[in-house]
Tab-separated table of C-alpha atoms in Angstrom:
chain	number	residue	atom	x	y	z
A	22	UNK	CA	90.570	42.527	-19.905
A	23	UNK	CA	87.373	40.979	-21.453
A	24	UNK	CA	84.899	42.291	-20.175
A	25	UNK	CA	81.025	39.781	-20.265
A	26	UNK	CA	79.565	42.942	-21.997
A	27	UNK	CA	81.930	42.474	-24.555
A	28	UNK	CA	81.656	38.674	-24.595
A	29	UNK	CA	77.559	39.399	-25.306
A	30	UNK	CA	78.627	41.766	-27.817
A	31	UNK	CA	80.639	39.684	-29.876
A	32	UNK	CA	78.099	36.447	-29.567
A	33	UNK	CA	75.604	39.176	-31.045
A	34	UNK	CA	77.850	40.033	-33.888
A	35	UNK	CA	78.536	36.006	-35.087
A	36	UNK	CA	74.675	34.675	-34.537
A	37	UNK	CA	74.077	37.661	-36.821
A	38	UNK	CA	76.416	37.005	-39.053
A	39	UNK	CA	76.032	33.180	-38.987
A	40	UNK	CA	72.036	33.807	-39.671
A	41	UNK	CA	73.106	36.407	-43.235
A	42	UNK	CA	75.587	34.224	-44.559
A	43	UNK	CA	73.445	30.748	-43.824
A	44	UNK	CA	71.307	31.963	-46.060
A	45	UNK	CA	71.989	30.665	-48.932
A	46	UNK	CA	70.064	32.476	-51.946
A	47	UNK	CA	70.846	36.173	-50.005
A	48	UNK	CA	74.214	35.132	-50.460
A	49	UNK	CA	73.999	34.268	-53.938
A	50	UNK	CA	72.241	37.827	-54.337
A	51	UNK	CA	74.749	39.224	-53.326
A	52	UNK	CA	77.356	37.454	-55.759
A	53	UNK	CA	75.688	37.831	-58.415
A	54	UNK	CA	75.500	42.185	-57.935
A	55	UNK	CA	78.759	42.295	-57.082
A	56	UNK	CA	80.086	40.410	-59.783
A	57	UNK	CA	77.537	42.847	-62.401
A	58	UNK	CA	79.460	45.908	-61.145
A	59	UNK	CA	82.515	44.541	-61.652
A	60	UNK	CA	81.329	43.404	-65.395
A	61	UNK	CA	80.298	46.978	-65.832
A	62	UNK	CA	83.265	48.513	-64.561
A	63	UNK	CA	85.906	46.121	-66.561
A	64	UNK	CA	83.175	46.282	-69.594
A	65	UNK	CA	82.857	49.501	-69.771
A	66	UNK	CA	86.973	50.700	-69.207
A	67	UNK	CA	87.967	47.993	-71.925
A	68	UNK	CA	84.590	47.511	-75.196
A	69	UNK	CA	84.286	50.317	-76.923
A	70	UNK	CA	80.683	51.209	-76.958
A	71	UNK	CA	79.361	49.013	-74.254
A	72	UNK	CA	78.213	51.971	-71.934
A	73	UNK	CA	76.406	53.495	-74.676
A	74	UNK	CA	72.538	53.818	-74.991
A	75	UNK	CA	72.084	51.162	-77.679
A	76	UNK	CA	74.278	48.996	-76.748
A	77	UNK	CA	72.572	48.799	-73.695
A	78	UNK	CA	69.126	48.611	-75.540
A	79	UNK	CA	70.980	45.003	-77.182
A	80	UNK	CA	71.550	43.465	-73.956
A	81	UNK	CA	68.025	43.981	-72.301
A	82	UNK	CA	66.205	42.722	-75.561
A	83	UNK	CA	69.059	39.950	-75.594
A	84	UNK	CA	68.477	39.184	-72.083
A	85	UNK	CA	64.608	38.897	-72.238
A	86	UNK	CA	65.155	36.329	-74.930
A	87	UNK	CA	66.630	34.021	-71.759
A	88	UNK	CA	64.803	35.701	-69.632
A	89	UNK	CA	61.406	35.129	-70.386
A	90	UNK	CA	62.733	31.105	-70.386
A	91	UNK	CA	64.559	31.340	-67.211
A	92	UNK	CA	61.574	31.850	-65.534
A	93	UNK	CA	59.394	28.536	-66.336
A	94	UNK	CA	63.592	26.731	-66.325
A	95	UNK	CA	63.371	28.285	-62.743
A	96	UNK	CA	60.498	26.326	-61.283
A	97	UNK	CA	61.523	23.197	-63.292
A	98	UNK	CA	64.617	22.943	-61.971
A	99	UNK	CA	63.808	23.292	-58.137
A	100	UNK	CA	61.066	20.948	-58.597
A	101	UNK	CA	63.905	18.366	-59.309
A	102	UNK	CA	63.521	17.935	-63.090
A	103	UNK	CA	65.216	19.636	-66.347
A	104	UNK	CA	64.281	20.657	-69.728
A	105	UNK	CA	67.050	20.301	-72.497
A	106	UNK	CA	64.785	21.295	-75.437
A	107	UNK	CA	63.937	25.549	-75.104
A	108	UNK	CA	66.208	25.876	-77.927
A	109	UNK	CA	64.206	24.539	-80.965
A	110	UNK	CA	60.945	24.974	-78.504
A	111	UNK	CA	61.542	29.038	-78.948
A	112	UNK	CA	62.933	28.386	-82.682
A	113	UNK	CA	59.789	25.757	-83.913
A	114	UNK	CA	57.641	28.293	-81.923
A	115	UNK	CA	59.101	31.542	-83.735
A	116	UNK	CA	58.365	29.584	-87.070
A	117	UNK	CA	54.999	28.154	-86.393
A	118	UNK	CA	53.541	32.426	-85.823
A	119	UNK	CA	55.784	32.803	-89.396
A	120	UNK	CA	53.750	30.325	-91.262
A	121	UNK	CA	50.513	31.005	-89.476
A	122	UNK	CA	50.452	34.907	-90.289
A	123	UNK	CA	51.925	34.698	-93.634
A	124	UNK	CA	50.489	31.034	-95.437
A	125	UNK	CA	47.875	30.674	-93.566
A	126	UNK	CA	46.679	34.200	-93.534
A	127	UNK	CA	45.659	34.200	-89.832
A	128	UNK	CA	45.781	37.615	-88.149
A	129	UNK	CA	48.495	37.799	-85.500
A	130	UNK	CA	46.705	37.292	-82.655
A	131	UNK	CA	44.948	34.452	-83.300
A	132	UNK	CA	48.515	33.228	-84.735
A	133	UNK	CA	50.026	33.817	-81.273
A	134	UNK	CA	47.923	32.489	-79.656
A	135	UNK	CA	47.914	28.575	-81.804
A	136	UNK	CA	51.612	29.445	-81.383
A	137	UNK	CA	51.522	28.757	-77.536
A	138	UNK	CA	48.906	26.637	-77.417
A	139	UNK	CA	51.378	24.167	-79.767
A	140	UNK	CA	54.015	25.098	-77.194
A	141	UNK	CA	51.943	24.025	-74.304
A	142	UNK	CA	51.629	20.524	-75.724
A	143	UNK	CA	54.754	19.709	-76.459
A	144	UNK	CA	55.179	20.978	-73.006
A	145	UNK	CA	52.220	18.975	-71.515
A	146	UNK	CA	53.952	15.844	-74.190
A	147	UNK	CA	57.421	15.801	-71.907
A	148	UNK	CA	54.881	16.025	-68.071
A	149	UNK	CA	53.122	13.217	-68.859
A	150	UNK	CA	56.670	11.491	-69.931
A	151	UNK	CA	57.969	12.133	-67.085
A	152	UNK	CA	54.947	12.020	-64.458
A	153	UNK	CA	53.400	9.040	-65.943
A	154	UNK	CA	55.911	6.750	-67.241
A	155	UNK	CA	58.681	8.052	-65.294
A	156	UNK	CA	60.744	8.570	-67.720
A	157	UNK	CA	63.765	10.633	-66.622
A	158	UNK	CA	63.056	14.397	-67.225
A	159	UNK	CA	66.688	14.842	-69.647
A	160	UNK	CA	65.826	11.877	-71.662
A	161	UNK	CA	62.623	13.017	-72.348
A	162	UNK	CA	63.054	16.796	-73.646
A	163	UNK	CA	66.574	15.325	-75.663
A	164	UNK	CA	63.960	13.627	-77.238
A	165	UNK	CA	61.783	16.440	-77.767
A	166	UNK	CA	65.055	19.103	-78.379
A	167	UNK	CA	65.709	16.622	-81.288
A	168	UNK	CA	62.004	16.100	-82.926
A	169	UNK	CA	61.181	20.224	-83.207
A	170	UNK	CA	64.177	21.352	-84.123
A	171	UNK	CA	64.736	18.362	-86.844
A	172	UNK	CA	59.777	19.869	-87.301
A	173	UNK	CA	61.851	23.318	-87.933
A	174	UNK	CA	63.983	22.025	-90.752
A	175	UNK	CA	61.994	20.097	-92.723
A	176	UNK	CA	59.072	22.636	-92.672
A	177	UNK	CA	61.304	25.098	-93.581
A	178	UNK	CA	64.044	23.818	-95.899
A	179	UNK	CA	66.119	25.552	-93.005
A	180	UNK	CA	64.892	28.580	-94.698
A	181	UNK	CA	63.934	31.737	-92.795
A	182	UNK	CA	59.637	32.058	-92.949
A	183	UNK	CA	59.745	36.088	-93.365
A	184	UNK	CA	56.805	37.583	-91.503
A	185	UNK	CA	54.316	40.174	-93.155
A	186	UNK	CA	55.675	43.426	-93.466
A	187	UNK	CA	54.321	46.559	-91.036
A	188	UNK	CA	52.503	44.284	-88.648
A	189	UNK	CA	51.425	46.484	-86.518
A	190	UNK	CA	50.990	44.254	-83.394
A	191	UNK	CA	55.121	42.773	-84.362
A	192	UNK	CA	55.603	46.635	-84.658
A	193	UNK	CA	55.248	46.893	-81.149
A	194	UNK	CA	56.304	42.958	-79.362
A	195	UNK	CA	59.364	44.789	-81.297
A	196	UNK	CA	59.394	48.032	-79.970
A	197	UNK	CA	60.356	49.981	-76.952
A	198	UNK	CA	57.991	51.744	-74.048
A	199	UNK	CA	59.122	54.404	-72.301
A	200	UNK	CA	62.831	54.210	-73.197
A	201	UNK	CA	62.614	49.841	-72.597
A	202	UNK	CA	62.032	47.691	-75.432
A	203	UNK	CA	58.975	45.803	-74.624
A	204	UNK	CA	60.906	42.133	-74.587
A	205	UNK	CA	62.257	43.198	-71.445
A	206	UNK	CA	58.798	44.883	-70.041
A	207	UNK	CA	57.213	40.937	-70.316
A	208	UNK	CA	60.349	39.166	-68.644
A	209	UNK	CA	60.034	41.964	-66.095
A	210	UNK	CA	56.204	40.941	-65.881
A	211	UNK	CA	56.926	37.314	-66.074
A	212	UNK	CA	59.353	37.462	-62.840
A	213	UNK	CA	57.043	39.182	-61.402
A	214	UNK	CA	54.239	37.419	-61.645
A	215	UNK	CA	55.599	33.508	-61.449
A	216	UNK	CA	58.088	34.436	-58.710
A	217	UNK	CA	54.171	35.250	-56.731
A	218	UNK	CA	53.708	32.124	-57.908
A	219	UNK	CA	56.952	30.472	-56.464
A	220	UNK	CA	56.244	31.675	-53.161
A	221	UNK	CA	53.165	32.697	-52.483
A	222	UNK	CA	50.607	30.108	-53.873
A	223	UNK	CA	50.421	26.590	-52.813
A	224	UNK	CA	51.710	25.647	-55.957
A	225	UNK	CA	54.379	27.357	-55.920
A	226	UNK	CA	54.893	25.364	-52.321
A	227	UNK	CA	54.021	22.243	-53.723
A	228	UNK	CA	56.995	22.801	-56.995
A	229	UNK	CA	59.530	23.493	-53.660
A	230	UNK	CA	58.197	20.740	-51.976
A	231	UNK	CA	58.240	18.073	-54.912
A	232	UNK	CA	62.193	19.113	-55.954
A	233	UNK	CA	62.847	19.010	-52.202
A	234	UNK	CA	61.581	14.888	-51.513
A	235	UNK	CA	58.485	14.140	-53.990
A	236	UNK	CA	57.809	10.992	-51.710
A	237	UNK	CA	57.301	12.976	-48.931
A	238	UNK	CA	55.256	15.527	-51.189
A	239	UNK	CA	53.024	13.039	-51.620
A	240	UNK	CA	52.387	11.439	-47.997
A	241	UNK	CA	51.557	15.237	-47.822
A	242	UNK	CA	49.004	14.991	-50.250
A	243	UNK	CA	50.219	16.612	-53.054
A	244	UNK	CA	49.445	15.708	-56.926
A	245	UNK	CA	53.126	15.102	-57.440
A	246	UNK	CA	52.006	14.375	-61.025
A	247	UNK	CA	50.263	16.651	-62.032
A	248	UNK	CA	53.165	19.155	-60.435
A	249	UNK	CA	55.217	17.722	-62.814
A	250	UNK	CA	52.915	18.307	-66.034
A	251	UNK	CA	52.760	21.244	-65.251
A	252	UNK	CA	55.767	22.849	-64.861
A	253	UNK	CA	56.807	21.505	-67.922
A	254	UNK	CA	53.181	22.727	-69.690
A	255	UNK	CA	54.514	26.394	-68.222
A	256	UNK	CA	57.596	26.055	-69.627
A	257	UNK	CA	56.094	25.070	-73.013
A	258	UNK	CA	54.230	28.262	-72.678
A	259	UNK	CA	56.903	30.688	-71.643
A	260	UNK	CA	59.193	28.952	-74.177
A	261	UNK	CA	56.571	30.304	-77.155
A	262	UNK	CA	56.373	33.458	-75.826
A	263	UNK	CA	60.295	34.020	-76.163
A	264	UNK	CA	59.614	32.148	-79.641
A	265	UNK	CA	57.372	35.393	-80.956
A	266	UNK	CA	59.079	37.828	-79.115
A	267	UNK	CA	62.803	36.597	-81.235
A	268	UNK	CA	60.323	36.714	-84.090
A	269	UNK	CA	59.066	40.070	-83.745
A	270	UNK	CA	62.800	40.879	-83.576
A	271	UNK	CA	64.391	38.820	-86.595
A	272	UNK	CA	61.600	39.230	-88.782
A	273	UNK	CA	60.832	36.482	-89.401
A	274	UNK	CA	60.705	32.675	-88.075
A	275	UNK	CA	63.933	30.334	-87.953
A	276	UNK	CA	64.233	26.928	-87.523
A	277	UNK	CA	68.130	27.576	-87.088
A	278	UNK	CA	67.983	30.445	-84.136
A	279	UNK	CA	68.312	30.310	-80.442
A	280	UNK	CA	70.808	27.765	-81.197
A	281	UNK	CA	71.950	26.712	-77.856
A	282	UNK	CA	69.353	28.849	-75.963
A	283	UNK	CA	69.258	25.829	-73.598
A	284	UNK	CA	72.879	26.064	-72.465
A	285	UNK	CA	71.757	29.960	-71.540
A	286	UNK	CA	68.644	29.235	-70.149
A	287	UNK	CA	70.038	26.624	-67.453
A	288	UNK	CA	73.435	28.502	-66.660
A	289	UNK	CA	71.349	31.419	-65.626
A	290	UNK	CA	69.379	29.684	-63.416
A	291	UNK	CA	71.747	27.248	-61.606
A	292	UNK	CA	74.403	30.808	-61.622
A	293	UNK	CA	70.965	32.020	-60.101
A	294	UNK	CA	71.422	29.991	-57.195
A	295	UNK	CA	68.701	27.387	-57.738
A	296	UNK	CA	70.051	24.118	-56.715
A	297	UNK	CA	70.227	21.330	-59.644
A	298	UNK	CA	69.075	19.103	-56.786
A	299	UNK	CA	65.944	20.709	-56.201
A	300	UNK	CA	64.197	22.167	-53.666
A	301	UNK	CA	65.905	25.181	-53.571
A	302	UNK	CA	65.621	28.534	-55.812
A	303	UNK	CA	64.710	31.908	-56.378
A	304	UNK	CA	63.960	33.978	-58.963
A	305	UNK	CA	65.470	37.162	-57.887
A	306	UNK	CA	68.544	34.923	-58.349
A	307	UNK	CA	67.680	34.074	-61.843
A	308	UNK	CA	66.766	37.826	-62.955
A	309	UNK	CA	70.635	38.198	-61.747
A	310	UNK	CA	71.908	35.184	-63.841
A	311	UNK	CA	70.667	36.462	-67.105
A	312	UNK	CA	72.598	39.869	-67.151
A	313	UNK	CA	75.033	38.229	-65.941
A	314	UNK	CA	75.090	35.479	-69.000
A	315	UNK	CA	73.907	38.235	-70.872
A	316	UNK	CA	76.763	40.943	-70.477
A	317	UNK	CA	79.563	37.963	-70.359
A	318	UNK	CA	78.078	37.503	-74.192
A	319	UNK	CA	77.546	41.068	-74.794
A	320	UNK	CA	81.645	41.444	-73.652
A	321	UNK	CA	82.945	39.795	-75.772
A	322	UNK	CA	81.599	40.416	-78.609
A	323	UNK	CA	82.641	44.227	-77.923
A	324	UNK	CA	86.515	42.508	-77.781
A	325	UNK	CA	86.615	41.058	-80.675
A	326	UNK	CA	86.871	37.558	-79.001
A	327	UNK	CA	87.282	34.499	-81.635
A	328	UNK	CA	84.374	33.270	-81.753
A	329	UNK	CA	84.783	29.652	-81.090
A	330	UNK	CA	86.524	31.031	-78.105
A	331	UNK	CA	83.849	32.644	-76.689
A	332	UNK	CA	81.787	29.157	-75.439
A	333	UNK	CA	85.148	28.103	-73.992
A	334	UNK	CA	85.386	31.437	-72.024
A	335	UNK	CA	81.208	31.456	-71.451
A	336	UNK	CA	82.109	27.714	-69.778
A	337	UNK	CA	85.306	28.879	-67.595
A	338	UNK	CA	83.873	31.920	-66.726
A	339	UNK	CA	79.832	30.418	-65.597
A	340	UNK	CA	81.534	27.073	-63.862
A	341	UNK	CA	83.845	29.775	-61.642
A	342	UNK	CA	80.430	31.083	-60.869
A	343	UNK	CA	78.915	28.161	-59.524
A	344	UNK	CA	81.770	26.907	-57.783
A	345	UNK	CA	81.998	30.263	-55.958
A	346	UNK	CA	78.752	30.218	-55.513
A	347	UNK	CA	78.085	26.604	-54.333
A	348	UNK	CA	81.415	27.760	-52.001
A	349	UNK	CA	79.881	30.468	-50.366
A	350	UNK	CA	76.543	28.598	-49.855
A	351	UNK	CA	78.406	25.967	-47.695
A	352	UNK	CA	80.600	28.023	-45.880
A	353	UNK	CA	76.503	29.845	-44.782
A	354	UNK	CA	75.353	26.509	-44.209
A	355	UNK	CA	78.512	25.577	-42.043
A	356	UNK	CA	78.348	28.518	-40.019
A	357	UNK	CA	74.481	28.783	-39.901
A	358	UNK	CA	75.198	25.355	-37.967
A	359	UNK	CA	77.865	26.482	-35.851
């Protein structure tokens, strides 16, 4: 016979479960953590050398190139926008750095500043096209994708521009600190910084409000135009930082590098639970999404999968992961509404 106490206990349990599953961010994070653990178990058992120290360090280096750019992309997508020019932006940044150091004879730090300023400039241009001229961000950044890739290849004749040998700053950027690659430290710092900005500052709240409902954000006094320009300027800056680390890793600036990087960056953000429609997202989720994407790519290479099939398999896995997250999110919302 059911007692009143047992009924109350069951009701409390249902409410607790409903409140947990209704938190779509938490659902995504838990799901991604489980997927990453499964990948480590499966690849550790099947891919020779996956668990080796050298491979794990290499994973961190690759994740950093994706992750630094993904921090900016998270804010862009939360604001209801998209930037598909990331790959060429990273590649051209590496070229500008190498040209400034090798052919212009500029000090390394000056070359880095010039690279970042140039990237902020073209990011701002994309933001102005979107915010002031109402050009859809996909179209604006698709055009920028073609322009940046073309400039880099024309400038260098599609030939890598070598960095000066034995440059101490580049060696440091390609080195390690406490056994962890320097780019990985930069990625962690970027996630911490922008996680704080997104959740603890007026600017961060403005980004969420703009993505959730731009018209309502304007009525609330938020300068939506300024927010949109700033997110694309920030995206340019972070693409430049990724490009600098890529140049340090390759030892050259390469206009053909980072091909398809925008796919990995956007996929990591979406898998991390950021809504493509805007208004919802998490830097923690993006960080886990970056690890997930990097593990898939590394595992396919170690397993010797045909290079033409790798993109197919990655695409299927990514779509499946996104569908799973969407399903869990919808169920969480439905349970939360009960």
